[in-house]
CSV table of C-alpha atoms and ligand atoms in Angstrom, one decimal:
chain,number,residue,atom,x,y,z
A,11,MET,CA,16.2,111.4,-115.1
A,12,THR,CA,19.5,113.1,-114.5
A,13,VAL,CA,22.5,111.0,-115.1
A,14,THR,CA,25.6,111.1,-113.2
A,15,ILE,CA,28.9,111.9,-115.1
A,16,GLU,CA,31.9,109.5,-114.7
A,17,HIS,CA,35.0,109.2,-116.3
A,18,LEU,CA,36.6,105.9,-117.8
A,19,ILE,CA,40.2,105.2,-116.8
A,20,ASP,CA,41.8,102.0,-117.4
A,21,GLY,CA,38.5,100.1,-117.8
A,22,ARG,CA,36.8,101.7,-114.7
A,23,TRP,CA,34.1,104.1,-114.4
A,24,VAL,CA,35.0,106.8,-111.7
A,25,PRO,CA,33.6,110.0,-110.3
A,26,GLY,CA,35.5,113.2,-111.0
A,27,THR,CA,37.4,114.9,-108.3
A,28,GLY,CA,37.4,118.4,-110.1
A,29,ASP,CA,35.0,121.2,-110.0
A,30,ALA,CA,31.1,120.4,-110.1
A,31,LEU,CA,29.7,120.0,-113.8
A,32,PHE,CA,26.1,120.3,-114.7
A,33,SER,CA,25.1,119.5,-118.3
A,34,VAL,CA,22.0,121.6,-118.8
A,35,ASN,CA,19.4,121.8,-121.4
A,36,PRO,CA,20.0,124.7,-123.4
A,37,ALA,CA,16.4,125.3,-124.1
A,38,GLN,CA,15.7,125.5,-120.5
A,39,PRO,CA,19.0,125.7,-118.5
A,40,SER,CA,17.1,125.1,-115.4
A,41,LEU,CA,16.8,121.4,-116.4
A,42,ILE,CA,19.9,119.3,-115.6
A,43,VAL,CA,20.6,116.5,-118.1
A,44,ALA,CA,23.7,115.2,-116.3
A,45,GLN,CA,25.6,116.0,-113.2
A,46,GLY,CA,29.0,115.2,-111.5
A,47,SER,CA,32.3,116.5,-111.4
A,48,ASN,CA,35.1,117.3,-113.9
A,49,ALA,CA,38.1,115.3,-114.4
A,50,ARG,CA,41.3,117.0,-113.2
A,51,THR,CA,44.7,117.4,-114.9
A,52,SER,CA,46.1,115.0,-112.5
A,53,ASP,CA,43.8,112.2,-114.1
A,54,VAL,CA,45.3,112.8,-117.2
A,55,ASP,CA,48.5,110.8,-116.2
A,56,ALA,CA,46.5,107.7,-115.0
A,57,ALA,CA,44.6,107.7,-118.2
A,58,VAL,CA,47.6,108.1,-120.6
A,59,ARG,CA,49.5,105.6,-118.7
A,60,ALA,CA,46.4,103.0,-119.0
A,61,ALA,CA,46.3,103.7,-122.7
A,62,GLY,CA,50.1,103.3,-123.0
A,63,ALA,CA,49.8,99.9,-121.1
A,64,ALA,CA,47.0,98.8,-123.4
A,65,ALA,CA,48.9,99.8,-126.6
A,66,ALA,CA,51.1,96.8,-127.5
A,67,SER,CA,48.4,93.9,-127.3
A,68,TRP,CA,45.9,96.2,-128.8
A,69,ALA,CA,48.2,96.7,-131.9
A,70,ALA,CA,49.1,93.3,-132.0
A,71,ALA,CA,45.3,92.1,-132.3
A,72,PRO,CA,44.3,91.3,-135.9
A,73,MET,CA,42.8,94.2,-137.4
A,74,HIS,CA,39.5,91.9,-137.9
A,75,GLN,CA,39.3,91.3,-134.1
A,76,ARG,CA,39.4,95.0,-133.4
A,77,GLY,CA,36.9,95.5,-136.0
A,78,THR,CA,34.3,92.9,-134.4
A,79,MET,CA,34.2,95.1,-131.4
A,80,LEU,CA,33.6,98.3,-133.5
A,81,LEU,CA,30.7,96.4,-135.3
A,82,SER,CA,29.2,95.3,-132.1
A,83,ALA,CA,29.4,98.8,-130.8
A,84,ALA,CA,27.7,100.0,-133.8
A,85,ASP,CA,24.7,97.5,-133.1
A,86,ILE,CA,24.7,98.8,-129.5
A,87,VAL,CA,24.5,102.4,-130.8
A,88,ASP,CA,21.9,101.6,-133.4
A,89,ARG,CA,19.7,99.9,-130.7
A,90,ASN,CA,19.8,103.0,-128.6
A,91,ALA,CA,19.3,105.4,-131.3
A,92,GLU,CA,15.9,106.7,-130.3
A,93,ALA,CA,16.8,107.1,-126.7
A,94,TRP,CA,20.3,108.5,-127.0
A,95,GLY,CA,19.0,110.9,-129.9
A,96,LEU,CA,16.5,112.3,-127.4
A,97,GLU,CA,19.3,112.8,-124.8
A,98,LEU,CA,21.2,114.4,-127.4
A,99,ALA,CA,18.5,116.8,-128.2
A,100,ARG,CA,18.0,117.5,-124.3
A,101,GLU,CA,21.9,118.0,-123.9
A,102,GLU,CA,22.7,119.7,-127.3
A,103,GLY,CA,19.7,121.4,-128.4
A,104,LYS,CA,19.7,120.1,-131.9
A,105,THR,CA,16.1,118.7,-132.9
A,106,LYS,CA,15.2,115.2,-131.8
A,107,ALA,CA,15.2,114.0,-135.5
A,108,GLU,CA,18.6,115.5,-136.0
A,109,GLY,CA,19.7,113.8,-132.6
A,110,ILE,CA,18.4,110.5,-133.6
A,111,GLY,CA,19.9,110.8,-137.2
A,112,GLU,CA,23.2,111.7,-135.6
A,113,VAL,CA,23.3,108.7,-133.3
A,114,ARG,CA,22.5,106.5,-136.3
A,115,ARG,CA,25.3,108.1,-138.2
A,116,ALA,CA,27.8,107.3,-135.3
A,117,ALA,CA,26.8,103.6,-135.9
A,118,GLN,CA,27.4,103.8,-139.4
A,119,ILE,CA,30.8,105.3,-138.9
A,120,LEU,CA,31.7,102.5,-136.4
A,121,ARG,CA,30.3,100.0,-138.9
A,122,TYR,CA,32.5,101.6,-141.8
A,123,TYR,CA,35.7,101.3,-139.8
A,124,GLY,CA,34.6,98.1,-138.2
A,125,ASN,CA,34.9,96.6,-141.8
A,126,GLU,CA,38.3,98.0,-142.3
A,127,GLY,CA,40.0,94.7,-142.1
A,128,ASP,CA,38.2,93.5,-145.3
A,129,ARG,CA,40.0,96.3,-147.2
A,130,GLN,CA,43.4,96.9,-148.6
A,131,ALA,CA,46.0,97.4,-145.9
A,132,GLY,CA,49.0,98.6,-147.7
A,133,GLN,CA,50.7,99.1,-150.9
A,134,ILE,CA,53.1,97.0,-153.0
A,135,PHE,CA,55.6,98.5,-155.6
A,136,SER,CA,58.0,96.9,-158.1
A,137,SER,CA,61.6,97.1,-157.3
A,138,PRO,CA,64.5,98.3,-159.8
A,139,ARG,CA,66.4,95.4,-158.3
A,140,ALA,CA,65.9,91.8,-159.5
A,141,GLY,CA,64.7,89.4,-156.6
A,142,GLU,CA,63.2,92.3,-154.5
A,143,GLN,CA,59.7,93.7,-153.9
A,144,ILE,CA,58.9,96.9,-152.0
A,145,LEU,CA,56.0,97.0,-149.6
A,146,VAL,CA,54.4,99.8,-147.7
A,147,THR,CA,52.8,98.7,-144.6
A,148,ARG,CA,51.1,100.6,-141.8
A,149,LYS,CA,51.5,100.9,-138.2
A,150,PRO,CA,49.6,102.5,-135.3
A,151,LEU,CA,50.9,105.6,-133.7
A,152,GLY,CA,50.5,104.7,-130.1
A,153,VAL,CA,48.2,106.7,-127.7
A,154,VAL,CA,46.1,109.3,-129.5
A,155,GLY,CA,44.8,112.2,-127.7
A,156,VAL,CA,41.1,113.0,-129.0
A,157,ILE,CA,39.5,116.4,-128.4
A,158,THR,CA,36.0,116.7,-129.7
A,159,PRO,CA,33.4,119.6,-129.9
A,160,PHE,CA,29.8,120.1,-128.7
A,161,ASN,CA,28.2,120.1,-131.8
A,162,PHE,CA,28.3,116.6,-133.1
A,163,PRO,CA,28.6,114.9,-129.6
A,164,ILE,CA,28.5,111.2,-130.8
A,165,ALA,CA,29.2,111.6,-134.4
A,166,ILE,CA,32.5,113.4,-134.5
A,167,PRO,CA,33.9,111.4,-131.7
A,168,ALA,CA,33.0,108.2,-133.6
A,169,TRP,CA,34.8,109.5,-136.7
A,170,LYS,CA,38.0,110.1,-134.7
A,171,ILE,CA,37.8,107.3,-132.2
A,172,ALA,CA,36.8,104.5,-134.5
A,173,PRO,CA,39.8,104.9,-137.1
A,174,ALA,CA,41.9,105.6,-134.2
A,175,LEU,CA,41.0,102.2,-132.7
A,176,ILE,CA,40.8,100.3,-135.8
A,177,TYR,CA,44.3,101.1,-136.9
A,178,GLY,CA,45.7,99.8,-133.6
A,179,ASN,CA,45.9,102.9,-131.5
A,180,THR,CA,44.8,103.6,-128.1
A,181,VAL,CA,42.8,106.6,-127.0
A,182,VAL,CA,42.5,109.4,-124.2
A,183,TRP,CA,39.4,111.3,-125.1
A,184,LYS,CA,38.2,114.8,-123.8
A,185,PRO,CA,35.0,115.9,-125.2
A,186,ALA,CA,33.5,119.3,-124.9
A,187,SER,CA,32.3,119.5,-121.2
A,188,THR,CA,28.9,120.7,-122.3
A,189,VAL,CA,28.0,117.2,-124.0
A,190,PRO,CA,29.2,114.6,-121.3
A,191,LEU,CA,26.1,112.4,-121.5
A,192,LEU,CA,26.5,111.6,-125.2
A,193,ALA,CA,30.3,110.9,-124.6
A,194,ILE,CA,29.2,108.6,-121.8
A,195,ARG,CA,26.9,106.7,-124.1
A,196,LEU,CA,29.5,106.2,-126.9
A,197,ALA,CA,32.1,105.0,-124.4
A,198,GLN,CA,29.6,102.7,-122.9
A,199,ALA,CA,28.9,101.2,-126.2
A,200,LEU,CA,32.4,100.7,-126.9
A,201,THR,CA,33.1,99.1,-123.5
A,202,GLU,CA,30.0,96.9,-123.6
A,203,ALA,CA,31.3,95.8,-127.1
A,204,GLY,CA,34.3,94.2,-125.4
A,205,LEU,CA,37.0,96.8,-125.8
A,206,PRO,CA,39.9,95.7,-123.4
A,207,GLU,CA,40.8,97.8,-120.4
A,208,GLY,CA,42.7,101.0,-121.1
A,209,VAL,CA,42.1,101.0,-124.9
A,210,LEU,CA,39.7,103.9,-124.6
A,211,ASN,CA,39.9,106.4,-121.7
A,212,LEU,CA,37.4,109.3,-121.2
A,213,LEU,CA,37.9,112.4,-119.2
A,214,ILE,CA,35.3,115.0,-119.1
A,215,GLY,CA,36.7,118.4,-118.2
A,216,GLY,CA,37.6,121.8,-119.2
A,217,SER,CA,40.5,123.1,-121.4
A,218,ASP,CA,43.0,122.5,-118.6
A,219,VAL,CA,42.4,118.9,-119.0
A,220,GLY,CA,42.7,119.1,-122.9
A,221,ASN,CA,46.0,121.0,-122.5
A,222,ALA,CA,47.3,118.6,-120.1
A,223,ILE,CA,46.5,115.8,-122.6
A,224,VAL,CA,48.3,117.5,-125.4
A,225,ASP,CA,51.3,118.3,-123.3
A,226,HIS,CA,51.7,114.7,-121.8
A,227,PRO,CA,54.7,113.1,-122.9
A,228,GLY,CA,52.7,109.7,-123.3
A,229,ILE,CA,50.6,111.0,-126.1
A,230,ASP,CA,51.7,110.2,-129.7
A,231,ALA,CA,49.4,112.2,-131.8
A,232,VAL,CA,46.5,114.6,-131.1
A,233,THR,CA,43.1,114.9,-133.2
A,234,PHE,CA,41.0,118.0,-132.7
A,235,THR,CA,37.8,119.3,-134.0
A,236,GLY,CA,36.7,122.8,-132.8
A,237,SER,CA,37.3,126.5,-132.8
A,238,THR,CA,40.3,128.0,-135.1
A,239,GLY,CA,42.0,129.6,-132.1
A,240,VAL,CA,42.1,126.5,-129.9
A,241,GLY,CA,43.0,124.1,-133.0
A,242,ARG,CA,46.1,126.4,-133.8
A,243,ARG,CA,47.3,126.4,-130.1
A,244,ILE,CA,47.0,122.5,-130.0
A,245,ALA,CA,48.7,122.1,-133.3
A,246,ALA,CA,51.6,124.5,-132.1
A,247,ALA,CA,51.8,122.5,-128.8
A,248,ALA,CA,51.9,119.2,-130.7
A,249,ALA,CA,54.6,120.5,-133.1
A,250,ALA,CA,56.7,121.6,-130.1
A,251,ARG,CA,56.5,118.2,-128.8
A,252,GLY,CA,57.3,116.7,-132.2
A,253,ILE,CA,53.9,114.7,-132.5
A,254,PRO,CA,51.4,114.9,-135.3
A,255,ALA,CA,48.3,117.0,-135.0
A,256,GLN,CA,45.1,117.0,-136.9
A,257,ALA,CA,43.0,120.0,-136.4
A,258,GLU,CA,39.6,120.5,-138.1
A,259,MET,CA,38.6,124.2,-137.4
A,260,GLY,CA,36.6,126.9,-138.9
A,261,GLY,CA,34.4,127.6,-141.9
A,262,LYS,CA,32.7,130.4,-143.5
A,263,ASN,CA,31.1,128.5,-146.0
A,264,ALA,CA,29.3,130.1,-149.0
A,265,ALA,CA,26.2,128.9,-150.9
A,266,VAL,CA,26.4,130.5,-154.5
A,267,VAL,CA,22.9,130.5,-156.2
A,268,LEU,CA,23.2,131.5,-160.1
A,269,ASP,CA,20.3,132.9,-162.0
A,270,ASP,CA,19.8,129.5,-163.7
A,271,ALA,CA,19.4,127.5,-160.6
A,272,ASP,CA,16.3,125.6,-159.7
A,273,ILE,CA,15.0,128.0,-157.3
A,274,GLU,CA,12.8,125.7,-155.2
A,275,LEU,CA,15.8,123.4,-154.7
A,276,ALA,CA,18.1,126.1,-153.8
A,277,LEU,CA,15.8,127.7,-151.3
A,278,GLU,CA,15.2,124.4,-149.7
A,279,GLN,CA,18.8,123.5,-149.4
A,280,VAL,CA,20.2,127.0,-148.4
A,281,MET,CA,17.6,126.8,-145.4
A,282,LEU,CA,19.0,123.3,-144.4
A,283,GLY,CA,22.7,124.4,-144.6
A,284,ALA,CA,22.1,127.8,-142.8
A,285,PHE,CA,19.6,126.7,-140.1
A,286,ARG,CA,19.8,123.0,-139.4
A,287,SER,CA,21.6,122.2,-136.0
A,288,THR,CA,20.9,126.0,-135.4
A,289,GLY,CA,23.8,126.7,-137.8
A,290,GLN,CA,26.4,125.1,-135.2
A,291,LYS,CA,28.2,123.1,-137.8
A,292,CYS,CA,31.6,123.8,-139.2
A,293,THR,CA,30.1,123.0,-142.6
A,294,ALA,CA,27.0,125.3,-142.1
A,295,THR,CA,26.0,127.8,-144.8
A,296,SER,CA,27.0,131.2,-143.2
A,297,ARG,CA,27.4,133.1,-146.5
A,298,LEU,CA,25.0,133.3,-149.3
A,299,ILE,CA,26.0,134.9,-152.8
A,300,VAL,CA,23.1,135.5,-155.3
A,301,THR,CA,23.3,136.6,-158.8
A,302,ASP,CA,21.4,139.8,-159.5
A,303,GLY,CA,18.8,138.3,-161.9
A,304,ILE,CA,17.1,136.3,-159.2
A,305,ALA,CA,18.4,138.2,-156.1
A,306,ASP,CA,15.2,140.1,-155.2
A,307,GLU,CA,12.9,137.1,-155.5
A,308,PHE,CA,15.2,134.6,-153.9
A,309,LEU,CA,16.0,136.8,-150.7
A,310,ALA,CA,12.4,137.6,-150.2
A,311,GLU,CA,11.1,134.2,-150.3
A,312,LEU,CA,14.4,133.0,-148.2
A,313,ALA,CA,13.7,135.5,-145.6
A,314,GLU,CA,9.9,134.6,-145.4
A,315,ARG,CA,10.9,130.8,-144.9
A,316,ALA,CA,13.4,131.8,-142.3
A,317,ALA,CA,10.9,133.8,-140.5
A,318,ALA,CA,8.5,130.9,-140.5
A,319,LEU,CA,10.7,128.4,-139.0
A,320,ALA,CA,9.4,126.7,-135.8
A,321,VAL,CA,12.0,127.5,-133.3
A,322,GLY,CA,11.5,125.9,-130.1
A,323,ASP,CA,12.0,122.9,-127.6
A,324,PRO,CA,14.2,120.6,-129.7
A,325,THR,CA,12.4,117.5,-128.1
A,326,ASP,CA,9.0,118.6,-129.7
A,327,ASP,CA,8.3,116.8,-133.0
A,328,ALA,CA,7.0,120.1,-134.5
A,329,THR,CA,10.3,122.0,-133.9
A,330,GLN,CA,12.4,122.8,-136.8
A,331,MET,CA,15.3,124.8,-135.0
A,332,GLY,CA,16.3,124.6,-131.2
A,333,PRO,CA,18.6,126.8,-129.2
A,334,VAL,CA,22.4,127.4,-129.3
A,335,ILE,CA,24.6,125.6,-126.9
A,336,ASN,CA,25.0,128.0,-124.1
A,337,ASP,CA,24.9,131.6,-122.7
A,338,ALA,CA,28.5,132.4,-124.0
A,339,ALA,CA,27.6,131.2,-127.6
A,340,HIS,CA,24.2,133.3,-127.2
A,341,GLN,CA,26.1,136.3,-126.3
A,342,SER,CA,28.7,136.1,-128.8
A,343,ILE,CA,26.3,135.3,-131.9
A,344,SER,CA,23.9,138.1,-130.4
A,345,SER,CA,26.8,140.6,-130.5
A,346,GLY,CA,28.0,139.4,-134.0
A,347,ILE,CA,24.5,140.3,-135.3
A,348,GLU,CA,24.5,143.7,-133.5
A,349,ALA,CA,28.2,144.4,-135.0
A,350,ALA,CA,26.7,143.5,-138.5
A,351,THR,CA,23.9,146.1,-138.1
A,352,THR,CA,26.5,148.6,-136.7
A,353,GLN,CA,28.5,148.1,-139.8
A,354,GLY,CA,25.7,148.7,-142.1
A,355,ALA,CA,24.2,145.5,-143.0
A,356,ALA,CA,20.3,145.3,-143.5
A,357,VAL,CA,18.5,142.8,-141.6
A,358,LEU,CA,16.2,140.7,-143.8
A,359,THR,CA,14.8,138.7,-141.0
A,360,GLY,CA,15.6,137.8,-137.4
A,361,GLY,CA,18.1,139.7,-135.5
A,362,GLN,CA,15.9,140.3,-132.3
A,363,PRO,CA,15.8,138.6,-129.3
A,364,TYR,CA,12.6,136.4,-128.3
A,365,ALA,CA,10.3,138.1,-126.0
A,366,ASP,CA,8.0,135.1,-125.3
A,367,GLU,CA,8.5,133.6,-122.0
A,368,VAL,CA,9.4,130.1,-123.0
A,369,ARG,CA,12.1,131.2,-125.5
A,370,ALA,CA,13.5,134.0,-123.7
A,371,GLY,CA,14.4,131.6,-121.0
A,372,GLY,CA,16.5,129.4,-123.2
A,373,TYR,CA,19.5,130.0,-125.5
A,374,PHE,CA,17.5,130.9,-128.5
A,375,ILE,CA,18.6,133.1,-131.4
A,376,ALA,CA,15.9,133.7,-134.3
A,377,PRO,CA,17.1,132.5,-137.8
A,378,THR,CA,18.8,135.8,-139.1
A,379,ILE,CA,19.6,136.9,-142.6
A,380,VAL,CA,21.5,140.2,-143.2
A,381,GLU,CA,22.4,141.6,-146.5
A,382,LEU,CA,25.6,143.4,-146.8
A,383,ASN,CA,25.8,146.7,-148.7
A,384,GLY,CA,29.4,146.3,-150.2
A,385,ALA,CA,31.3,147.6,-147.3
A,386,PRO,CA,33.3,145.2,-145.3
A,387,ALA,CA,31.7,143.6,-142.3
A,388,ASP,CA,32.9,141.0,-139.8
A,389,VAL,CA,29.7,139.0,-140.3
A,390,TRP,CA,31.2,138.2,-143.7
A,391,THR,CA,34.5,137.1,-142.4
A,392,ASP,CA,34.1,135.8,-139.0
A,393,GLU,CA,32.6,132.4,-138.0
A,394,LEU,CA,29.7,133.1,-135.5
A,395,PHE,CA,28.7,129.5,-135.2
A,396,GLY,CA,25.0,130.1,-135.0
A,397,PRO,CA,21.9,130.6,-137.2
A,398,VAL,CA,23.2,133.8,-139.0
A,399,LEU,CA,23.4,134.1,-142.9
A,400,ALA,CA,25.4,137.0,-144.5
A,401,VAL,CA,24.3,137.7,-148.0
A,402,ARG,CA,26.0,139.5,-150.9
A,403,ARG,CA,24.7,140.0,-154.4
A,404,ALA,CA,26.9,139.4,-157.4
A,405,ALA,CA,26.6,140.4,-161.0
A,406,ASP,CA,27.6,137.2,-162.6
A,407,ALA,CA,28.9,133.7,-161.8
A,408,GLU,CA,32.6,134.9,-162.0
A,409,ALA,CA,32.0,137.5,-159.5
A,410,ALA,CA,30.1,135.0,-157.2
A,411,PHE,CA,33.0,132.5,-157.3
A,412,ASP,CA,35.4,135.2,-156.3
A,413,MET,CA,33.2,136.3,-153.5
A,414,ALA,CA,32.9,132.6,-152.4
A,415,ASN,CA,36.8,132.5,-152.4
A,416,ASP,CA,36.8,135.7,-150.3
A,417,SER,CA,37.7,134.0,-147.0
A,418,GLU,CA,40.6,132.8,-145.0
A,419,PHE,CA,38.6,129.6,-144.6
A,420,GLY,CA,38.0,126.9,-147.1
A,421,LEU,CA,36.0,124.1,-145.5
A,422,SER,CA,32.9,123.8,-147.8
A,423,ALA,CA,30.7,125.5,-150.3
A,424,ALA,CA,27.6,124.9,-152.2
A,425,ILE,CA,26.8,126.0,-155.8
A,426,PHE,CA,23.2,126.0,-157.2
A,427,THR,CA,23.1,125.9,-161.0
A,428,GLN,CA,21.7,123.7,-163.7
A,429,ASP,CA,24.5,124.7,-166.3
A,430,LEU,CA,27.1,121.9,-166.2
A,431,THR,CA,29.8,124.2,-167.5
A,432,ARG,CA,29.2,126.5,-164.6
A,433,ALA,CA,29.2,123.8,-162.1
A,434,LEU,CA,32.4,122.6,-163.6
A,435,GLN,CA,33.9,126.1,-163.3
A,436,ALA,CA,32.9,126.1,-159.8
A,437,VAL,CA,34.8,122.8,-159.0
A,438,GLU,CA,37.8,124.5,-160.7
A,439,GLN,CA,37.7,127.8,-159.1
A,440,ILE,CA,36.2,127.6,-155.6
A,441,ASP,CA,39.0,126.7,-153.3
A,442,VAL,CA,37.3,124.3,-150.7
A,443,GLY,CA,37.8,120.8,-149.2
A,444,VAL,CA,34.2,119.9,-149.8
A,445,LEU,CA,32.1,121.2,-152.6
A,446,HIS,CA,28.3,120.4,-152.8
A,447,VAL,CA,26.8,121.0,-156.4
A,448,ASN,CA,23.0,121.5,-156.0
A,449,SER,CA,23.0,120.4,-152.2
A,450,GLU,CA,23.6,122.1,-149.1
A,451,SER,CA,27.0,122.9,-147.8
A,452,ALA,CA,27.0,120.6,-144.9
A,453,GLY,CA,27.2,116.6,-144.8
A,454,ALA,CA,29.9,114.2,-144.8
A,455,ASP,CA,30.0,110.3,-145.8
A,456,PRO,CA,32.3,108.0,-143.7
A,457,HIS,CA,34.0,106.7,-146.7
A,458,VAL,CA,35.3,109.8,-148.4
A,459,PRO,CA,37.6,112.5,-147.2
A,460,PHE,CA,36.4,115.2,-145.0
A,461,GLY,CA,38.4,118.4,-144.2
A,462,GLY,CA,39.0,121.9,-145.4
A,463,ALA,CA,41.3,123.9,-147.7
A,464,LYS,CA,43.1,127.1,-146.8
A,465,LYS,CA,42.9,127.8,-143.0
A,466,SER,CA,40.1,125.5,-142.2
A,467,GLY,CA,42.3,122.5,-141.2
A,468,LEU,CA,45.9,121.5,-140.3
A,469,GLY,CA,47.1,117.9,-140.8
A,470,PRO,CA,45.6,114.8,-142.8
A,471,LYS,CA,41.9,115.0,-143.6
A,472,GLU,CA,39.4,112.8,-141.8
A,473,GLN,CA,37.3,109.8,-142.9
A,474,GLY,CA,37.6,107.2,-145.2
A,475,GLY,CA,40.9,106.4,-146.7
A,476,ALA,CA,42.3,109.7,-145.6
A,477,ALA,CA,41.9,108.8,-141.9
A,478,ARG,CA,44.6,106.2,-142.3
A,479,GLU,CA,47.1,109.0,-143.3
A,480,PHE,CA,46.7,110.5,-139.9
A,481,PHE,CA,46.3,107.4,-137.5
A,482,THR,CA,49.1,105.4,-139.0
A,483,HIS,CA,52.7,105.9,-140.2
A,484,THR,CA,54.2,103.7,-143.1
A,485,THR,CA,57.1,101.5,-143.1
A,486,THR,CA,58.6,100.9,-146.5
A,487,VAL,CA,59.9,97.3,-146.7
A,488,TYR,CA,62.6,96.3,-149.2
A,489,LEU,CA,61.8,92.7,-149.3
A,490,ARG,CA,64.3,90.0,-150.7
A,491,GLY,CA,64.6,86.4,-150.1
A,492,GLY,CA,67.4,85.2,-147.7
A,493,GLN,CA,69.4,83.3,-150.0
A,494,ALA,CA,72.6,84.7,-151.8
A,495,GLY,CA,71.9,84.8,-155.5
A,496,ALA,CA,68.2,83.6,-155.3
B,20,LIG,C1,28.5,117.6,-141.4
B,20,LIG,O1,28.6,118.5,-142.2
B,20,LIG,O2,27.4,116.9,-141.3
B,20,LIG,O3,32.2,120.2,-136.6
B,20,LIG,C2,29.6,117.2,-140.5
B,20,LIG,C3,31.6,119.9,-137.6
B,20,LIG,C4,32.2,119.2,-138.7
B,20,LIG,C5,31.5,117.9,-139.1
B,20,LIG,C6,30.5,118.5,-140.1
B,20,LIG,N1,33.6,118.8,-138.2
B,20,LIG,O4,30.6,120.6,-137.9
């Protein structure tokens, strides 16, 4: 059942000519999910030229016509949700239920943008001059480079590619090379839905291919989700070329649990935020701040639940948490945990490698909770992108909000309280792009803006109406009749 990796250039599926590429199951790395060869930087030119050649007629098509294709791609994705969700679990390592959920979410995103033709397309303003109206219309940017991460191998590509396409852009897409199979599935759905040749090009490869896309003179804009370091380099390269960039990067998202919270709800939601998708979400809860009145009770129960999580093969129905993506992630998360203990953090649960044969053979990390003693620790500041939760206690709500803001990042946060006044204070004081009141820090709906404050993101936000800000530019039209004096 190994799938062959191919690339989509100008409407044709072609094998790669670069290094061999094996997409392996992170739960059992000897199992190959897909195999083939990487694209090479020399393929980038063909892909960009194809996207450039397709751009004018794609942009000229009515938005409703483009939307029809996205809607039918959504149906194809939905029809395949079970099968592709299982493939996603095998390739990425999140549980099968999450995999299927993510595939359905990709369909929902395609459907949301597929209906964009039915929504307001621009604005109209009054003019200070008689006989004139001022319109603000939208135009596509041209060829968009799309660079996507491993952790949502179909949903994040959908939420970048669907708006890019609906607003009339064409795309050259490079997914993370750890998840080629799900990239191929999305591209298949879009081509089967009738996308013209060259409108979407898929090149699977390493960072050399990504860099070549960003640097290609035929690329008019770049959208990226991934690590902070890479995002900043891409944004800098784009700025040097004078093209817009959108970079969605790190998070060190706090859950704040106040004394008056519904403890059961907070426990359940913090568990989901910290450990779903093995903590590999930019919106995952990686910091927990608990006020003193409930801290002992809350942390004891949380540690117990984390220790009881069923960690194992993500395709097994009973599994609640799978492995991390690869050996490099396994190593860097493990060293992050080790550094935390060296820096004085107390391990409340986890922190040890698995000794049993099944899990020792895969990239598994135990759900880990460490409590900091007040001293500075890297685990409080650095994004580990794994199932690791760093805890601090706070004397009261004010101190807790200050701690939540104690990060260079500001992607998301969660606050647990039943006191409306406290919740409203959190809205005012916690500096994040996404705030959850009494729900976990992860999650995003297609029709509302998604993105971070502070150093979590660069450029316009994603999703909903915000996506239009990035994927189009405006033309302000001063409109008068053509007759003198009329
Ligand atoms: C979510 O919280 O469900 O890479 C989505 C990420 C984010 C998407 C999070 N860009 O994790």
